[in-house]
Tab-separated table of C-alpha atoms and ligand atoms in Angstrom:
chain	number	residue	atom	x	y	z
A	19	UNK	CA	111.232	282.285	-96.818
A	20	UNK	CA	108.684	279.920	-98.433
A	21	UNK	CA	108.014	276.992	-100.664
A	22	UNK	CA	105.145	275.474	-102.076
A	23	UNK	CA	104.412	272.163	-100.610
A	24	UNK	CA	101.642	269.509	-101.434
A	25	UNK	CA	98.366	270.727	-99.126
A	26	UNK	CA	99.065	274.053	-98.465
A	27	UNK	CA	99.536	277.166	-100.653
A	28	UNK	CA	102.584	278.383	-98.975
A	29	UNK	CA	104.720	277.063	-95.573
A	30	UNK	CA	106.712	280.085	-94.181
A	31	UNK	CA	109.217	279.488	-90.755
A	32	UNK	CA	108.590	281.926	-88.113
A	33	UNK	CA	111.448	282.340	-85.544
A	34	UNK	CA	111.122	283.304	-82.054
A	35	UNK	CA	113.734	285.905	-80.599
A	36	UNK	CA	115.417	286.530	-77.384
A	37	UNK	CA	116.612	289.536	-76.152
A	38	UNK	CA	120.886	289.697	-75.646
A	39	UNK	CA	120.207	293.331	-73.818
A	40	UNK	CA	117.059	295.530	-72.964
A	41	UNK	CA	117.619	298.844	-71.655
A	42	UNK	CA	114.907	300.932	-71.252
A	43	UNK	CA	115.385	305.194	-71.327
A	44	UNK	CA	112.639	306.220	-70.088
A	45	UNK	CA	108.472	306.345	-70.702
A	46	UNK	CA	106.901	308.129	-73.688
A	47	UNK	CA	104.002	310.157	-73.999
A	48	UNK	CA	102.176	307.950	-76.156
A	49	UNK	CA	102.235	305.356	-73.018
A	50	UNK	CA	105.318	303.327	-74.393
A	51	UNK	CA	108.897	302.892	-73.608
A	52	UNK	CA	111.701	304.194	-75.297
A	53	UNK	CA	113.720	301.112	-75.555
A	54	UNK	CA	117.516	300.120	-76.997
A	55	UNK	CA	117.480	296.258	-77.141
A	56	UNK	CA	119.634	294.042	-78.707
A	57	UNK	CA	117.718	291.273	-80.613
A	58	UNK	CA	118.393	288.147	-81.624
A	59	UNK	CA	116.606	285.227	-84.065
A	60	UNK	CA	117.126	281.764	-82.871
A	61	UNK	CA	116.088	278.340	-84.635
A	62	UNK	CA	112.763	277.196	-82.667
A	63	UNK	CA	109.972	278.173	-84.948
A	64	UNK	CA	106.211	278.219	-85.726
A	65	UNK	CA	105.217	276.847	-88.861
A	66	UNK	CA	102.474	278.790	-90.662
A	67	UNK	CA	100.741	277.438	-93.510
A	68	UNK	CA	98.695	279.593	-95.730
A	69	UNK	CA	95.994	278.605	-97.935
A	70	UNK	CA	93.939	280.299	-100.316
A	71	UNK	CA	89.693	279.983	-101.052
A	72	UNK	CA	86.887	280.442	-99.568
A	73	UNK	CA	84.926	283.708	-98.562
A	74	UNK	CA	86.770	284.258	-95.174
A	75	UNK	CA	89.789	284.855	-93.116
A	76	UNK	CA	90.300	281.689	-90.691
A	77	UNK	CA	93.010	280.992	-88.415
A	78	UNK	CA	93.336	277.519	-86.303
A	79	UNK	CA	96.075	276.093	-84.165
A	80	UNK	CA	97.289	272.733	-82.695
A	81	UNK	CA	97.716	274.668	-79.567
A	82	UNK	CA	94.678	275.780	-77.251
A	83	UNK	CA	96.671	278.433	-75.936
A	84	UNK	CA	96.503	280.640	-78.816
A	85	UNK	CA	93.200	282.936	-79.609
A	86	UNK	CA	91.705	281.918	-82.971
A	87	UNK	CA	89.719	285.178	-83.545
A	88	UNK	CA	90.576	289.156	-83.782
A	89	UNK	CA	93.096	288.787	-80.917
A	90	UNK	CA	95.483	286.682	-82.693
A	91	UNK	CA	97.950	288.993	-83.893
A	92	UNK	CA	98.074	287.143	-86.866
A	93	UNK	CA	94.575	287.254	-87.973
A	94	UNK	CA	95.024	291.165	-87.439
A	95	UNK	CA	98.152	290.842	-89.665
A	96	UNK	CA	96.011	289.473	-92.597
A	97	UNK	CA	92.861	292.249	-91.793
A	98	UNK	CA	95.345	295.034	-91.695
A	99	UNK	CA	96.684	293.962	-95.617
A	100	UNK	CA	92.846	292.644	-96.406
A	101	UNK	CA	91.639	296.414	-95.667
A	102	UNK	CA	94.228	298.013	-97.402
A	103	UNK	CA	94.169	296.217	-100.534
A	104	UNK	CA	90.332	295.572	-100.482
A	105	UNK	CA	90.863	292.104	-100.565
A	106	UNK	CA	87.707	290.394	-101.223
A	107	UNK	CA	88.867	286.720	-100.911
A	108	UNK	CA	89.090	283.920	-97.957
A	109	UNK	CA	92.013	283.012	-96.444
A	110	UNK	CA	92.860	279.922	-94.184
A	111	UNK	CA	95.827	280.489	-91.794
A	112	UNK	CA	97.514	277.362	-89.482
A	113	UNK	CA	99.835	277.768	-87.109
A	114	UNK	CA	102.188	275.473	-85.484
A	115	UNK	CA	102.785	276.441	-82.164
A	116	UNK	CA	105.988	275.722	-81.011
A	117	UNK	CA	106.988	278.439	-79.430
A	118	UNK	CA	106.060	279.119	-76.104
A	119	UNK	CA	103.312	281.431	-75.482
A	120	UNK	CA	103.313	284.397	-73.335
A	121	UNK	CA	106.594	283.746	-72.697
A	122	UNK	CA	109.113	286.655	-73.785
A	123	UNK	CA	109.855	285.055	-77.382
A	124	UNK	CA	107.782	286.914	-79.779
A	125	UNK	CA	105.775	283.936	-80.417
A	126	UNK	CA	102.655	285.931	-81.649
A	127	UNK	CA	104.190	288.720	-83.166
A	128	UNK	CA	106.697	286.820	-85.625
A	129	UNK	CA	103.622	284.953	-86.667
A	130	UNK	CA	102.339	288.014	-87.266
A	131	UNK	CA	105.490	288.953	-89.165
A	132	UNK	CA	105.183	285.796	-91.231
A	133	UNK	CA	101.466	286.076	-92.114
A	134	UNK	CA	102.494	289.956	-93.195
A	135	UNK	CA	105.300	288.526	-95.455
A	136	UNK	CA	103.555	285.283	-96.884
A	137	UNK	CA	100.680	287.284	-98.064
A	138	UNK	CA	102.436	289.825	-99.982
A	139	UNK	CA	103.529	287.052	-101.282
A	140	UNK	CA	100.286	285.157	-102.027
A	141	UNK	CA	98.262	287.307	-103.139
A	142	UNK	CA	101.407	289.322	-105.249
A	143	UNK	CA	100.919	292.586	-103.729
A	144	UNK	CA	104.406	293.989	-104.288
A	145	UNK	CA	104.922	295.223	-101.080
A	146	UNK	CA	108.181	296.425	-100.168
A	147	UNK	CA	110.015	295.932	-97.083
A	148	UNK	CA	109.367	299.584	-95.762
A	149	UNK	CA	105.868	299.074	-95.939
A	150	UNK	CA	106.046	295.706	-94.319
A	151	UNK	CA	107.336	297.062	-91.778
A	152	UNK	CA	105.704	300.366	-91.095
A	153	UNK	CA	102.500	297.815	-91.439
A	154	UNK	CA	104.296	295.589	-88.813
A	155	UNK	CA	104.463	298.121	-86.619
A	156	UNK	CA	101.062	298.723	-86.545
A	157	UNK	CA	100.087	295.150	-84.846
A	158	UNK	CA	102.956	295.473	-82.043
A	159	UNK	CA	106.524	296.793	-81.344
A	160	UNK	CA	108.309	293.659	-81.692
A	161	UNK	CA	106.902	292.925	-85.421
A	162	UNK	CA	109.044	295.100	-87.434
A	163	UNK	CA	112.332	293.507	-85.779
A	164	UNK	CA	110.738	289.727	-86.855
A	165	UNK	CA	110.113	291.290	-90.410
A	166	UNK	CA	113.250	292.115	-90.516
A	167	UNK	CA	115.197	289.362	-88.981
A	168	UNK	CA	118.852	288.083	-88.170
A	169	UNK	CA	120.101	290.560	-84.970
A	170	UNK	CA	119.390	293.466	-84.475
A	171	UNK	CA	119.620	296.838	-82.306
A	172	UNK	CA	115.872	298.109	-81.770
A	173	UNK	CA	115.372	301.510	-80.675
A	174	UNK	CA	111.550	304.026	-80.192
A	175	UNK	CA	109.000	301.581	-78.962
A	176	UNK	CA	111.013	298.628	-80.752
A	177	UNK	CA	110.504	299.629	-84.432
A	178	UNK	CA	113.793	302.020	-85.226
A	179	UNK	CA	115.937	299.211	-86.409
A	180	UNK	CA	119.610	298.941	-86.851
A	181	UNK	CA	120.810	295.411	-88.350
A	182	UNK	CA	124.022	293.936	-87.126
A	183	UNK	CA	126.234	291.835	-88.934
A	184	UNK	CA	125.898	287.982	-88.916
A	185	UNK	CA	127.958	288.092	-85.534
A	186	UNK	CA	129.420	284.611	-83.157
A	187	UNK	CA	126.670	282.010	-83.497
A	188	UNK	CA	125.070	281.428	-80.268
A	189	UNK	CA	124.093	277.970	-78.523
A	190	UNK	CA	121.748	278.290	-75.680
A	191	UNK	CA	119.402	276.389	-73.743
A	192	UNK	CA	115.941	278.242	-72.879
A	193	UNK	CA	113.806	277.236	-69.812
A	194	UNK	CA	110.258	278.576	-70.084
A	195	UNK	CA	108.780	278.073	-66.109
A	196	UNK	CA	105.355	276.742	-66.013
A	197	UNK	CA	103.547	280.696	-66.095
A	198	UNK	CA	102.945	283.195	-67.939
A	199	UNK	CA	103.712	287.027	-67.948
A	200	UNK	CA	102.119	290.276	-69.252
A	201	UNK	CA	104.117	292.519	-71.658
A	202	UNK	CA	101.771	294.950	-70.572
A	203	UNK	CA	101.804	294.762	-66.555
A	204	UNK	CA	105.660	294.200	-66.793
A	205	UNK	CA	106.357	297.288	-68.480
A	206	UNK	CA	103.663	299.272	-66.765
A	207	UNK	CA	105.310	298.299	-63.127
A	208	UNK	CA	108.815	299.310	-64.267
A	209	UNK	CA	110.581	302.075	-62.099
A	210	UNK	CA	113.341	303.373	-63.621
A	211	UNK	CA	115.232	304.088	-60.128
A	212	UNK	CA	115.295	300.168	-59.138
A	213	UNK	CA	117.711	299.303	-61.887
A	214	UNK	CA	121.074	298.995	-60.161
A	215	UNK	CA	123.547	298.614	-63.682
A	216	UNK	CA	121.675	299.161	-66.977
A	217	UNK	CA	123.285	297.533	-70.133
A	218	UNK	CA	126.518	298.844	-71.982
A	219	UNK	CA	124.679	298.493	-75.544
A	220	UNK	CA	127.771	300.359	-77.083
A	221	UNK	CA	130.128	297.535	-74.967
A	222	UNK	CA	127.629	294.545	-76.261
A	223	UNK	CA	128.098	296.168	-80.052
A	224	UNK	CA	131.751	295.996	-79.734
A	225	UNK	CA	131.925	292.460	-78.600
A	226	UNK	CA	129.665	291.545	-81.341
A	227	UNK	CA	131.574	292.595	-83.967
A	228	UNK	CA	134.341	291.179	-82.404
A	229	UNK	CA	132.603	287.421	-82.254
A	230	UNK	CA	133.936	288.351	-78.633
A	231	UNK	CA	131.637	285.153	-76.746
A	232	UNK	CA	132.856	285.816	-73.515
A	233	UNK	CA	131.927	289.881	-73.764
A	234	UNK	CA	129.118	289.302	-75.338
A	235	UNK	CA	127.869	287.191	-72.842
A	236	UNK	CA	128.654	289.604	-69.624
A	237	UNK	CA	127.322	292.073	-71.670
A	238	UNK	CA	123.981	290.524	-71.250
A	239	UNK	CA	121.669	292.717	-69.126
A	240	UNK	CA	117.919	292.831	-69.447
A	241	UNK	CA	116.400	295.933	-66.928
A	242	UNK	CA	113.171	294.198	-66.762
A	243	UNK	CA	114.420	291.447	-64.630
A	244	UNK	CA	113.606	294.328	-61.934
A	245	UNK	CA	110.192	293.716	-62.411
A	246	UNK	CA	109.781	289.774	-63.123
A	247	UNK	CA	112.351	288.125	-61.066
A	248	UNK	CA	110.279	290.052	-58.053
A	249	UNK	CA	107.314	288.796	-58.613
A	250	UNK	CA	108.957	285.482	-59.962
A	251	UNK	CA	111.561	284.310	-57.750
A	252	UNK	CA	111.878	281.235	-59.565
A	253	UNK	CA	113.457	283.381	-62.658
A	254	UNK	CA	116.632	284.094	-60.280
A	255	UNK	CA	116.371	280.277	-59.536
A	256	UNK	CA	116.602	279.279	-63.159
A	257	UNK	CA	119.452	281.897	-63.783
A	258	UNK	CA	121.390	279.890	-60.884
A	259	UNK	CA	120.724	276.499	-62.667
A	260	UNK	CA	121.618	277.677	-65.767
A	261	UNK	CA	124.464	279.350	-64.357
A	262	UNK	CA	125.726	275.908	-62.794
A	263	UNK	CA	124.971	273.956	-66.185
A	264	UNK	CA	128.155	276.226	-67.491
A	265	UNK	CA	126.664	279.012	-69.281
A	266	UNK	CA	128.896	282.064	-69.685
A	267	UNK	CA	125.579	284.231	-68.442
A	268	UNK	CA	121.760	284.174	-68.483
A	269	UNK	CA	118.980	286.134	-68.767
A	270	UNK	CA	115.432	286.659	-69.210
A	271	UNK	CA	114.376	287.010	-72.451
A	272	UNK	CA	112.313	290.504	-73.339
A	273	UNK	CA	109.294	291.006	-70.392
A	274	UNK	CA	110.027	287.136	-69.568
A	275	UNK	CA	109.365	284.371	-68.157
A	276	UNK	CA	111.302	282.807	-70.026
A	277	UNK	CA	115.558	282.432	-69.104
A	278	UNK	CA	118.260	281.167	-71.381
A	279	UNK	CA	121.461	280.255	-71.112
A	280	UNK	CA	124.279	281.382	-73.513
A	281	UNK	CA	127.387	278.818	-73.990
A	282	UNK	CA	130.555	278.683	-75.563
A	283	UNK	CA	129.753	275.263	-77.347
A	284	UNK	CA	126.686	273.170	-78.941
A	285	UNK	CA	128.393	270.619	-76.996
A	286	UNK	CA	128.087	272.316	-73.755
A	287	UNK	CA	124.925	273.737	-74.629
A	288	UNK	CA	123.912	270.062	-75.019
A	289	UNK	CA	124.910	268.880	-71.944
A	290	UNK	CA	123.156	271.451	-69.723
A	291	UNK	CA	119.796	271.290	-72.020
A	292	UNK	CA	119.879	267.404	-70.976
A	293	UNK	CA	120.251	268.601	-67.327
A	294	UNK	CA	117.657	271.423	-67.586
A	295	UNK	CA	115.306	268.862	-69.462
A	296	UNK	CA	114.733	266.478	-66.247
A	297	UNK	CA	113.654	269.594	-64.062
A	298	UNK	CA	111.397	271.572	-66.974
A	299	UNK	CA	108.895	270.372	-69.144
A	300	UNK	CA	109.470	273.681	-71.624
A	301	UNK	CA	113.531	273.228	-71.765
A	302	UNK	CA	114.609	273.871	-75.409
A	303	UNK	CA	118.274	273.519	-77.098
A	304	UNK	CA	118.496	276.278	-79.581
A	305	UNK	CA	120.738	278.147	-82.221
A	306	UNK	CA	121.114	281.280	-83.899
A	307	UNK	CA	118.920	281.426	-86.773
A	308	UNK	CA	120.621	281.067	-90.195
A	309	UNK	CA	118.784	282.674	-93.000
A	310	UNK	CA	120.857	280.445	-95.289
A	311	UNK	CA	119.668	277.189	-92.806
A	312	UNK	CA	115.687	278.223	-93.424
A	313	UNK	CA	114.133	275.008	-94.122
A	314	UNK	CA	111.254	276.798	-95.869
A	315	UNK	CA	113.398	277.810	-99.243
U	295	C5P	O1	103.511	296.806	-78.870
U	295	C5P	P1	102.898	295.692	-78.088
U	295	C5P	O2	101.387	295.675	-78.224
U	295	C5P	O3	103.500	294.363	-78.372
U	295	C5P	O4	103.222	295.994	-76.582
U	295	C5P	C1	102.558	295.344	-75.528
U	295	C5P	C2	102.581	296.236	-74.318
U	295	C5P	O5	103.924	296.367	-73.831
U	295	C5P	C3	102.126	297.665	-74.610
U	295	C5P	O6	100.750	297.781	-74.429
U	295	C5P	C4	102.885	298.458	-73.586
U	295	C5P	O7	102.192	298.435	-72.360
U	295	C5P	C5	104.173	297.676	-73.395
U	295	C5P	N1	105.308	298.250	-74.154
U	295	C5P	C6	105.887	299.430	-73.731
U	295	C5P	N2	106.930	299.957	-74.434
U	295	C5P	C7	107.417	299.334	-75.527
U	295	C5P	C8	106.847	298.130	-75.973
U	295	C5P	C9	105.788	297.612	-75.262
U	295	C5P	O8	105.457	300.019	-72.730
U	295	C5P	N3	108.441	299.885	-76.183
């Protein structure tokens, strides 16, 4: 997951996800929701750079949109391993934002994941994956599944991980509308009793191992749509668009906004993206990410 290039001490990919299914089983008592989602790497990515020196931790972004300070989940990534290893030295952290933020894609927490990973690297602590991702799932529930990569079934709050094979690889288009959405109001104005047809994760798993395209894309169900397309009629509308472009299915991706389309070809997936791309500014042709594609080593 990283190489050594010319300015920087290490260069590490970070991949934003998409949800293929979100069910949710009901609310915990620690505030949560007990979740079984189906998760899914794809190949737009953050680049984080890592650097070494001086006397503190620093993080800055080409994008305004991202908080520099404490509330980048990053920067608590890096505090969280700086506490527990008593790490006395600076650290400069850059991100690449590429990913769009607030926007259902994991954006901040698999650069979170990334700054986890790169500095066990680093710095040579010898961390295992276990604690990785025990540590991950301190800083939020999607972390451990962006630690751990690939696809995935994620179960508790999001941190009880099942990995699935290597599965069909997916071409999709993914429309981000111009707003974005809460994690935290989404899930808090959930009602259980509004969702008319939850997902069939035990259909979805069969069709995956399958490389079943078609099933796995009516599988596709996402039980916070309840909430967002409600308050965000223009969700449905993308769905429809997408929908006409040729995708087998689409869906909102985790608390949303953001829709994508699954298709049965790059080709297709082409075409519509071209379509999508003259009505969206944040329209985005993506893959399945390959661990054996990485372009950081
Ligand atoms: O874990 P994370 O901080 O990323 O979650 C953001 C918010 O999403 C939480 O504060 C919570 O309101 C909601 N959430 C939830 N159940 C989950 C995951 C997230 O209610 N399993």
């Amino acid at each position: 997951m990283n190489y050594p290039c010319q300015d920087c001490s290490q260069c590490l990919e970070a991949p934003a996800k998409v949800n293929l299914t979100l069910d949710i089983l009901g609310k915990r008592t620690d505030g949560y929701h007990e979740l079984a989602t189906v998760m899914h790497q794809i190949n737009l990515v953050d680049r984080i750079n890592l650097k070494r020196g001086g006397t503190e931790l620093r993080v800055s972004s080409n994008s305004a949109l991202i908080p520099v300070d404490e509330e980048n989940l990053a920067y608590k990534a890096a505090q969280l391993i700086f506490e527990k290893f008593a790490v006395r030295e600076g650290l400069q952290i850059y991100i690449e934002k590429n990913i769009p933020v607030g926007a259902g894609l994991a954006g901040g927490s698999t650069d979170a994941a990334t700054v986890l990973y790169g500095i066990n690297h680093l710095f040579g602590l010898g961390m295992g994956l276990e604690t990785l991702l025990d540590l991950g799932a301190r800083i939020g529930s999607d972390v451990p599944f962006c630690l751990l990569g690939g696809t995935a079934l994620a179960c508790g709050r999001g941190e009880i991980l099942t990995p699935l094979t290597e599965g069909p690889p997916l071409h999709m288009v993914l429309v981000k509308p111009d707003f974005q959405i809460s994690t935290r109001e989404v899930y808090q104005a959930f009602r259980l009793e509004k969702v008319n047809k939850s997902p069939d994760n035990p259909a979805f798993l069969a069709a995956w191992r399958n490389y079943d395209i078609i099933n796995v894309a009516q599988e596709m169900n996402n039980v916070l749509e309840t909430v967002s397309i409600e308050e965000h009629p223009e969700i449905a509308l993308i769905k429809q668009q997408l929908l006409a472009s040729g995708a087998l299915n689409a869906l909102m991706s985790g608390s949303g906004p953001t829709v994508f389309g699954l298709y049965a070809s790059l080709e297709e997936a082409g075409r519509a993206f071209k379509n999508m791309q003259d009505k969206y500014k944040e329209a985005f042709l993506v893959s399945s990410y390959r661990r054996s594609e990485r372009h950081d080593g």
